[in-house]
mmCIF file of C-alpha atoms in Angstrom:
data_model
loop_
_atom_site.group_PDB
_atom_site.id
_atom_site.type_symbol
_atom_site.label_atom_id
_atom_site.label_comp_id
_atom_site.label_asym_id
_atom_site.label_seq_id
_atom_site.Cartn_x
_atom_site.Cartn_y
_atom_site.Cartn_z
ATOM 1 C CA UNK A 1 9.319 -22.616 20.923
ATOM 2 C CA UNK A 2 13.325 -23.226 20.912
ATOM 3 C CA UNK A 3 14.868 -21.724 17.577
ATOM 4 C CA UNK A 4 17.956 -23.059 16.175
ATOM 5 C CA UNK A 5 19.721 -22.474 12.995
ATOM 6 C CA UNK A 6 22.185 -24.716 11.320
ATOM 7 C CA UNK A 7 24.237 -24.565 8.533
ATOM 8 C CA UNK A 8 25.567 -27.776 6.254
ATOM 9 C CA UNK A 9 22.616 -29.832 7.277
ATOM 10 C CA UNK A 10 22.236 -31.567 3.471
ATOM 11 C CA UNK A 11 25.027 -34.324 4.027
ATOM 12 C CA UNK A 12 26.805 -35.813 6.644
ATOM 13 C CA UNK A 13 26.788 -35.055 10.420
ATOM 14 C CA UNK A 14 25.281 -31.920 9.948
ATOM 15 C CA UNK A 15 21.984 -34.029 7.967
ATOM 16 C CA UNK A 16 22.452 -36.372 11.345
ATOM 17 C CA UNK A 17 22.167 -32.954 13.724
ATOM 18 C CA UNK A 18 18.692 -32.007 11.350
ATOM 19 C CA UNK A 19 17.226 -34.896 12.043
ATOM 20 C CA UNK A 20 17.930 -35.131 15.619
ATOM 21 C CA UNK A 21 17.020 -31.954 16.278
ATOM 22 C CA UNK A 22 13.715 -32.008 14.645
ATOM 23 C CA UNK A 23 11.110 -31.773 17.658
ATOM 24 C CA UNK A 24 7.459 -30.268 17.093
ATOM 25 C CA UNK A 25 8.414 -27.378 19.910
ATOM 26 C CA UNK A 26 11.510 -26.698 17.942
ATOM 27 C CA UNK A 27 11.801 -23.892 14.922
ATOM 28 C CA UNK A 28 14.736 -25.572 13.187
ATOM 29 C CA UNK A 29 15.963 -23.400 10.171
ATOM 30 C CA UNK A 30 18.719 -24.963 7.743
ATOM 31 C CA UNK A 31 20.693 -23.149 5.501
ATOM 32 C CA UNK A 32 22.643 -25.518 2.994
ATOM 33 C CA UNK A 33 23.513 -25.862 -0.558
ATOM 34 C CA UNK A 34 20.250 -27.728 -1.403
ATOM 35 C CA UNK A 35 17.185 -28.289 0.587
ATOM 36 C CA UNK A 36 16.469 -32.145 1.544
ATOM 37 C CA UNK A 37 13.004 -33.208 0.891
ATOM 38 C CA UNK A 38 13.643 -36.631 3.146
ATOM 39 C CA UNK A 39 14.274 -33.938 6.034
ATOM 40 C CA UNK A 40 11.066 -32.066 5.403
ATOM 41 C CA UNK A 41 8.999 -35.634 4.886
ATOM 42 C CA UNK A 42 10.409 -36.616 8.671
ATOM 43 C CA UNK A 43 9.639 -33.445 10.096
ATOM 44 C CA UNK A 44 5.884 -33.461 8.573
ATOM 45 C CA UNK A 45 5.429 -36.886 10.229
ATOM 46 C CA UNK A 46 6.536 -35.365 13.243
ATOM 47 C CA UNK A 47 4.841 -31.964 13.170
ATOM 48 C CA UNK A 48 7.909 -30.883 13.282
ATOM 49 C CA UNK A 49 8.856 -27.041 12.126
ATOM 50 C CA UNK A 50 11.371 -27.173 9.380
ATOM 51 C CA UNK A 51 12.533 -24.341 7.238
ATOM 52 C CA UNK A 52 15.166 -25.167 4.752
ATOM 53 C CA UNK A 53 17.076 -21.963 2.839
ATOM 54 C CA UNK A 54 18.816 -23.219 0.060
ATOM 55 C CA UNK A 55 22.096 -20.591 0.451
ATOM 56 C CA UNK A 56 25.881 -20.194 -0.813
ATOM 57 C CA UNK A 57 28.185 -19.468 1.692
ATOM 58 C CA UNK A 58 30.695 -18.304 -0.405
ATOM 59 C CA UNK A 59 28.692 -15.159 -0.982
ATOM 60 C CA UNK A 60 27.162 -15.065 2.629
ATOM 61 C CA UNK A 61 26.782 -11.199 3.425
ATOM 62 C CA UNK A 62 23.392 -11.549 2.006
ATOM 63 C CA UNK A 63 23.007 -14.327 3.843
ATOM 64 C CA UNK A 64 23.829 -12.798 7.000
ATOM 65 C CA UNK A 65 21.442 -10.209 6.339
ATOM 66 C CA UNK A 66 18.429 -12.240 5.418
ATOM 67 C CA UNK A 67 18.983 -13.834 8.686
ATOM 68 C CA UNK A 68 19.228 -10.681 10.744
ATOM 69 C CA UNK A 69 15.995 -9.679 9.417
ATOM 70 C CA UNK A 70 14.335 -12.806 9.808
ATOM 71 C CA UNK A 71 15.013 -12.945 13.544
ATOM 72 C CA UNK A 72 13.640 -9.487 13.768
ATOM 73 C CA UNK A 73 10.673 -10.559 12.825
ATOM 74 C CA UNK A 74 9.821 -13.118 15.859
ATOM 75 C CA UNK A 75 8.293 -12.741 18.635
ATOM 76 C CA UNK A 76 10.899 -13.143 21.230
ATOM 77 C CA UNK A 77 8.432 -13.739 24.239
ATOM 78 C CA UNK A 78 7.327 -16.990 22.273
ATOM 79 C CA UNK A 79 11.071 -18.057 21.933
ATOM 80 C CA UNK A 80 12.348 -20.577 24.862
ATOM 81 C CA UNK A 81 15.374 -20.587 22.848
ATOM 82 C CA UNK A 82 18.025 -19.270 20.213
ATOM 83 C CA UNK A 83 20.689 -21.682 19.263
ATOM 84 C CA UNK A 84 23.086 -20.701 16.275
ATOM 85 C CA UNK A 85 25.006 -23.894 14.644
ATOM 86 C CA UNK A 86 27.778 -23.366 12.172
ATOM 87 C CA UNK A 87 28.524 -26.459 10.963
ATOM 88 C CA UNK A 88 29.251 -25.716 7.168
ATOM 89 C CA UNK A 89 32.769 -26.615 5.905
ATOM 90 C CA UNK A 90 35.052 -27.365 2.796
ATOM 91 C CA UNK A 91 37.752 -28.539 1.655
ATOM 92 C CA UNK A 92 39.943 -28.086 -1.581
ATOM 93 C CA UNK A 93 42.836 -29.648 -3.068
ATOM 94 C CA UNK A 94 44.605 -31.965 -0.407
ATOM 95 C CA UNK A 95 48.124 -30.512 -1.744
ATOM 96 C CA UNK A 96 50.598 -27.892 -0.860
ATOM 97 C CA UNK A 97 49.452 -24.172 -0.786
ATOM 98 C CA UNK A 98 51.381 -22.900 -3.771
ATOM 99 C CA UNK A 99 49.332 -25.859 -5.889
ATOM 100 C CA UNK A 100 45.785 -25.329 -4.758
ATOM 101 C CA UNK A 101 44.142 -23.315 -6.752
ATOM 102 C CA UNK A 102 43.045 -19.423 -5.602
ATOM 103 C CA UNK A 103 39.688 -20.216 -6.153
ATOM 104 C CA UNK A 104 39.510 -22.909 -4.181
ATOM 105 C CA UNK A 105 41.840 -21.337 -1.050
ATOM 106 C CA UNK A 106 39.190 -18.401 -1.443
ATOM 107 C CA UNK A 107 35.525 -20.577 -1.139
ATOM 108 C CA UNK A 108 37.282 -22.846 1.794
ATOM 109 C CA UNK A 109 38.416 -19.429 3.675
ATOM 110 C CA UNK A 110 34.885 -17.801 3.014
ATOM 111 C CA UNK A 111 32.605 -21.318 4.154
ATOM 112 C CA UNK A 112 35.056 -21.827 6.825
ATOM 113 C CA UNK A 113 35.900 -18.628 8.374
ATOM 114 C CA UNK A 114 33.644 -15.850 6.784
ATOM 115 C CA UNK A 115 30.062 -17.218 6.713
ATOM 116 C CA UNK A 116 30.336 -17.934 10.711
ATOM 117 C CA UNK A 117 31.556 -15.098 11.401
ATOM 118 C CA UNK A 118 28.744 -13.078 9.549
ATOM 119 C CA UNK A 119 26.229 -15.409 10.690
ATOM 120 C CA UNK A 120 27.263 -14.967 14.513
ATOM 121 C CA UNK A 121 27.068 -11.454 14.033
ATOM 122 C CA UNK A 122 23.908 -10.975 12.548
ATOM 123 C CA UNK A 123 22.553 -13.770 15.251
ATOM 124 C CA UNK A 124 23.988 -11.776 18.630
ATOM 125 C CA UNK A 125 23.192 -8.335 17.058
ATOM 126 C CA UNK A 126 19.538 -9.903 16.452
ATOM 127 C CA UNK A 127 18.810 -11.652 19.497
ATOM 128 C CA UNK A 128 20.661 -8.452 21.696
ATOM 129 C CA UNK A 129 17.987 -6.827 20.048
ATOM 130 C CA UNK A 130 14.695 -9.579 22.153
ATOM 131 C CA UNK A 131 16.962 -8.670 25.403
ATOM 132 C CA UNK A 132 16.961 -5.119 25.254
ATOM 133 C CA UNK A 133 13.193 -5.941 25.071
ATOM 134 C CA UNK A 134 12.689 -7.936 28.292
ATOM 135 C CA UNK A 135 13.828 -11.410 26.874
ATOM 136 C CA UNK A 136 16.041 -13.570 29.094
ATOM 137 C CA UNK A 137 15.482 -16.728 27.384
ATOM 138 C CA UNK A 138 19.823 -18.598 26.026
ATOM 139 C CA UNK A 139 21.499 -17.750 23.382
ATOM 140 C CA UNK A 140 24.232 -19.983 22.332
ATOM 141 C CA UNK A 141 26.540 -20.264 19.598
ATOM 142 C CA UNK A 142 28.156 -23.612 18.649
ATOM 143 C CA UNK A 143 31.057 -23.542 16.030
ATOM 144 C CA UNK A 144 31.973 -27.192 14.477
ATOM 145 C CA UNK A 145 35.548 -26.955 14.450
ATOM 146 C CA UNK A 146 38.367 -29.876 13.830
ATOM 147 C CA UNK A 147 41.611 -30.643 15.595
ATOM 148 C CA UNK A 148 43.340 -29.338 12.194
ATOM 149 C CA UNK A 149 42.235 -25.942 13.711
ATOM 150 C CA UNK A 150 44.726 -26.476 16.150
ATOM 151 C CA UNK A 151 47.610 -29.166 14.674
ATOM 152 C CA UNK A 152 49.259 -28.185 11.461
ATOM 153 C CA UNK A 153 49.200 -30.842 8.882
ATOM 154 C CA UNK A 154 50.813 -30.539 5.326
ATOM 155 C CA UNK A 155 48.803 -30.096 2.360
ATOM 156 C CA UNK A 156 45.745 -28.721 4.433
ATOM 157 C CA UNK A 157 46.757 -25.476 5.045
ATOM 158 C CA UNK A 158 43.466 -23.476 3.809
ATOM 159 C CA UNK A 159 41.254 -25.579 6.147
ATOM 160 C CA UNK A 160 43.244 -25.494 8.974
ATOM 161 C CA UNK A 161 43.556 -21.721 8.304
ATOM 162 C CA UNK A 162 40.041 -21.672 8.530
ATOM 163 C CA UNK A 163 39.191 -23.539 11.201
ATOM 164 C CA UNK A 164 41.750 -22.154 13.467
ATOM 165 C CA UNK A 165 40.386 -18.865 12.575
ATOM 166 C CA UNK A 166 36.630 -20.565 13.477
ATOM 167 C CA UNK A 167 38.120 -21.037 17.053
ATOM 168 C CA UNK A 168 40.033 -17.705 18.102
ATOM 169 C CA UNK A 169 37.063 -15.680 16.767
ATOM 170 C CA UNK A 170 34.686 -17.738 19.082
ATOM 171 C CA UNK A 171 37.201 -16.424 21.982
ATOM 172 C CA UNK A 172 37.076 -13.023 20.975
ATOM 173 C CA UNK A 173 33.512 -13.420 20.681
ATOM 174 C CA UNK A 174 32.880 -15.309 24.017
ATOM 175 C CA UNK A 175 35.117 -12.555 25.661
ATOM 176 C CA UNK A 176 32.595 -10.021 24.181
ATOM 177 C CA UNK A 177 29.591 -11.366 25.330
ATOM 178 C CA UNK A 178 30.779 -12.167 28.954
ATOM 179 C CA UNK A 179 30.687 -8.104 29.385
ATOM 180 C CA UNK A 180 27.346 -7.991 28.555
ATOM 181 C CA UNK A 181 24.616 -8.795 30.530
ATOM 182 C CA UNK A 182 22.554 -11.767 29.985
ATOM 183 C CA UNK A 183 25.095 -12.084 27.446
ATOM 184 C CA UNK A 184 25.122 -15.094 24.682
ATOM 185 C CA UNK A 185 27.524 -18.168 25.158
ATOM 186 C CA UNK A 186 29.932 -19.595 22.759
ATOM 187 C CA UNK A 187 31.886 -22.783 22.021
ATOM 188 C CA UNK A 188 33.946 -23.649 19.180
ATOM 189 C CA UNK A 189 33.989 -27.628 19.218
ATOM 190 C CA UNK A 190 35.968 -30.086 17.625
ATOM 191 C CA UNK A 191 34.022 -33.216 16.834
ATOM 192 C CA UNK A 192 36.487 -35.933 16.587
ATOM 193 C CA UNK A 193 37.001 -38.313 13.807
ATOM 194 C CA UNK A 194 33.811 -38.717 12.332
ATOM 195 C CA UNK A 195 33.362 -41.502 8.700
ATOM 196 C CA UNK A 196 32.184 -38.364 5.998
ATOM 197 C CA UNK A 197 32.793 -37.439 2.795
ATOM 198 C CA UNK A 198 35.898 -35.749 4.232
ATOM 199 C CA UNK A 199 37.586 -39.317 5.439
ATOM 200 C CA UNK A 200 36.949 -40.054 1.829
ATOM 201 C CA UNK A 201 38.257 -37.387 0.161
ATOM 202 C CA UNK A 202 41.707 -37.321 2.589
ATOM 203 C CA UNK A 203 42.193 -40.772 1.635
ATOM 204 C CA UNK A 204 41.988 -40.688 -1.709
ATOM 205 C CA UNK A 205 44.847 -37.744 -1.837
ATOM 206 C CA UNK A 206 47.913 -38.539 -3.631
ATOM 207 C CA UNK A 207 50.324 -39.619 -0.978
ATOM 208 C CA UNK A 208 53.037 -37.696 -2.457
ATOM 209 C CA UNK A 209 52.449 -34.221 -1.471
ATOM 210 C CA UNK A 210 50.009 -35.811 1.905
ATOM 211 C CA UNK A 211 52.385 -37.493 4.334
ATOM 212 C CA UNK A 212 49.450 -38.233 6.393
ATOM 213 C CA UNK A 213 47.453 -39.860 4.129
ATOM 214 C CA UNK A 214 48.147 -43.342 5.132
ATOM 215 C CA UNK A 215 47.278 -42.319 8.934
ATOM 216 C CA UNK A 216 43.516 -41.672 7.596
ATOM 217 C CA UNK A 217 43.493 -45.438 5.745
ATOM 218 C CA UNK A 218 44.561 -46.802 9.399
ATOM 219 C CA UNK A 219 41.672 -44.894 10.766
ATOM 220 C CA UNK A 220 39.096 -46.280 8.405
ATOM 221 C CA UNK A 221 40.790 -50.040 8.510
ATOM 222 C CA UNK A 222 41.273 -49.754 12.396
ATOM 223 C CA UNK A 223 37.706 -48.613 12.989
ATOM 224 C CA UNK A 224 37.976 -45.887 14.689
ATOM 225 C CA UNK A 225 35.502 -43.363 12.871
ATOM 226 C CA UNK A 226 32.789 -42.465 14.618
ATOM 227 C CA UNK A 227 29.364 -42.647 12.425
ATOM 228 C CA UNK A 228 27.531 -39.430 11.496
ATOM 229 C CA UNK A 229 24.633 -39.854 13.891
ATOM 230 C CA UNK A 230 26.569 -40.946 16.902
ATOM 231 C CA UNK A 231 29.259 -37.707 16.126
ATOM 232 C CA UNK A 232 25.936 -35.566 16.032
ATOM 233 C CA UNK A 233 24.424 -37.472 19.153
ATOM 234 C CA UNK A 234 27.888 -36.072 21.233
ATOM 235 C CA UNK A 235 28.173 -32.791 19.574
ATOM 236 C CA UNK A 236 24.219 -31.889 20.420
ATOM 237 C CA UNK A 237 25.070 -33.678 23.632
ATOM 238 C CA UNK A 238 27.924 -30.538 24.290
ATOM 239 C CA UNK A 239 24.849 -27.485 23.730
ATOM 240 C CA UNK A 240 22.957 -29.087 26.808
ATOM 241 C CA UNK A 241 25.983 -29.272 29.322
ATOM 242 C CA UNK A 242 25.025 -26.834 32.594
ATOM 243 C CA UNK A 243 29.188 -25.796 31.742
ATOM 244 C CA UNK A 244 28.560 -25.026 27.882
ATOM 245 C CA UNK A 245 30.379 -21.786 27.132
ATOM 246 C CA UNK A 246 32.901 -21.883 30.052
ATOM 247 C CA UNK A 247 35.847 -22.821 27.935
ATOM 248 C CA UNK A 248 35.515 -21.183 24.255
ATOM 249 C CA UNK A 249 37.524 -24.025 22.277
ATOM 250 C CA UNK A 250 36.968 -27.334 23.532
ATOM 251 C CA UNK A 251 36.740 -30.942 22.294
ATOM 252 C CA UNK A 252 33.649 -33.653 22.208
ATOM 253 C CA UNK A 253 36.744 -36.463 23.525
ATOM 254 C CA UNK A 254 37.545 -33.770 26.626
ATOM 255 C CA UNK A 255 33.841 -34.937 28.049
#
């Protein structure tokens, strides 16, 4: 049985990755703000094993924990697999730092940057645990990052924070693991321009404190967002790759 977590599976690409991954040798575990029941009808009809947690991120040391001890409690020698996913995101107020509210800086800081980082923890302290024991079966951890992580852009400052935080802890991380022995591998991905709730929301900024709004209209008018389950299809496409883990930070348009 392959495990794999994911987190931000009730919308979006990250409901595209669910469903794709569902497979009746697979353990797939989401952890979201609300559970799906669409996602749990497709993966009866497929036998498929489906656990939904319905979680908040912004409070995700408890989180963290319940996972820890969760993956304690199976058996690794019936585990092909352990895949973590952190795919969760947010985004507040498209407008300058000083006028975004601390609340909202806070929750995009703690989805963004936080909760992975907890939840990689807890998974690689967990699954270090099943290879102490004998188990030699992958561990991987795939971070869903953006190019914002690594081009500033005004009036986006809190999410590009965070997801350039997302990618330099995957390097630390990656740099940990490679001095362990049958150590885990990490990537921190950016997915390209994909047609979310995102695209929508950067559009509908006021153009006066986001210069780049009218670049994400052209993207929409031109055509050039890639739809959710096609973004997923590449981004799933990346954990398979015989290289996956040799370069930390990478991008799906590098392939």
């Amino acid at each position: 049985m392959h495990i794999t977590l994911l987190t931000g599976a009730s919308r979006g690409m990250g409901l595209a990755m669910a469903r794709q991954l569902l497979s009746p040798d697979r353990l797939l575990l989401c952890l979201s703000r609300r559970t799906n029941a669409e996602l749990q009808a497709e993966a009866d009809a497929l036998g498929a094993p489906l656990l939904q947690w319905p979680v908040d991120l912004t409070e995700a040391e408890p989180v963290a924990r319940r996972l820890g001890e969760w993956l304690a409690d199976q058996v690794p020698a019936r585990v092909h697999s352990a895949t973590l996913i952190n795919n969760a995101g947010l985004i507040p107020a498209v407008a300058p730092l000083e006028a975004v509210p601390a609340t909202e800086v806070a929750q995009a800081l703690r989805v963004g940057l936080e909760a992975p980082m907890l939840l990689t923890g807890a998974f690689l302290a967990a699954t270090a645990r099943w290879v102490n024991q004998g188990w030699r079966g992958p561990r991987k951890v795939l971070n869903i990052s953006s190019g914002l992580g690594r081009y500033p852009m005004a009036s986006q400052a809190p999410y590009c924070a965070a997801k350039a935080g997302l990618d330099h802890f995957t390097r630390c991380a990656a740099l940990d693991q490679a001095q362990q022995l049958h150590g885990a591998r990490l990537v921190s991905l950016a997915p390209g321009v994909i047609d979310t709730d995102m695209q929508v929301h950067l559009r509908g900024a006021d153009a006066a404190t986001f210069p780049d709004r009218a670049r994400f209209v052209e993207l929409q008018r031109g055509g050039q967002l890639t739809p959710p389950d096609a973004a997923a299809a590449r981004v799933l496409a990346w954990l398979d790759r015989p290289d996956f883990g040799q370069h930390p930070v990478a991008d799906v348009r590098d392939a």
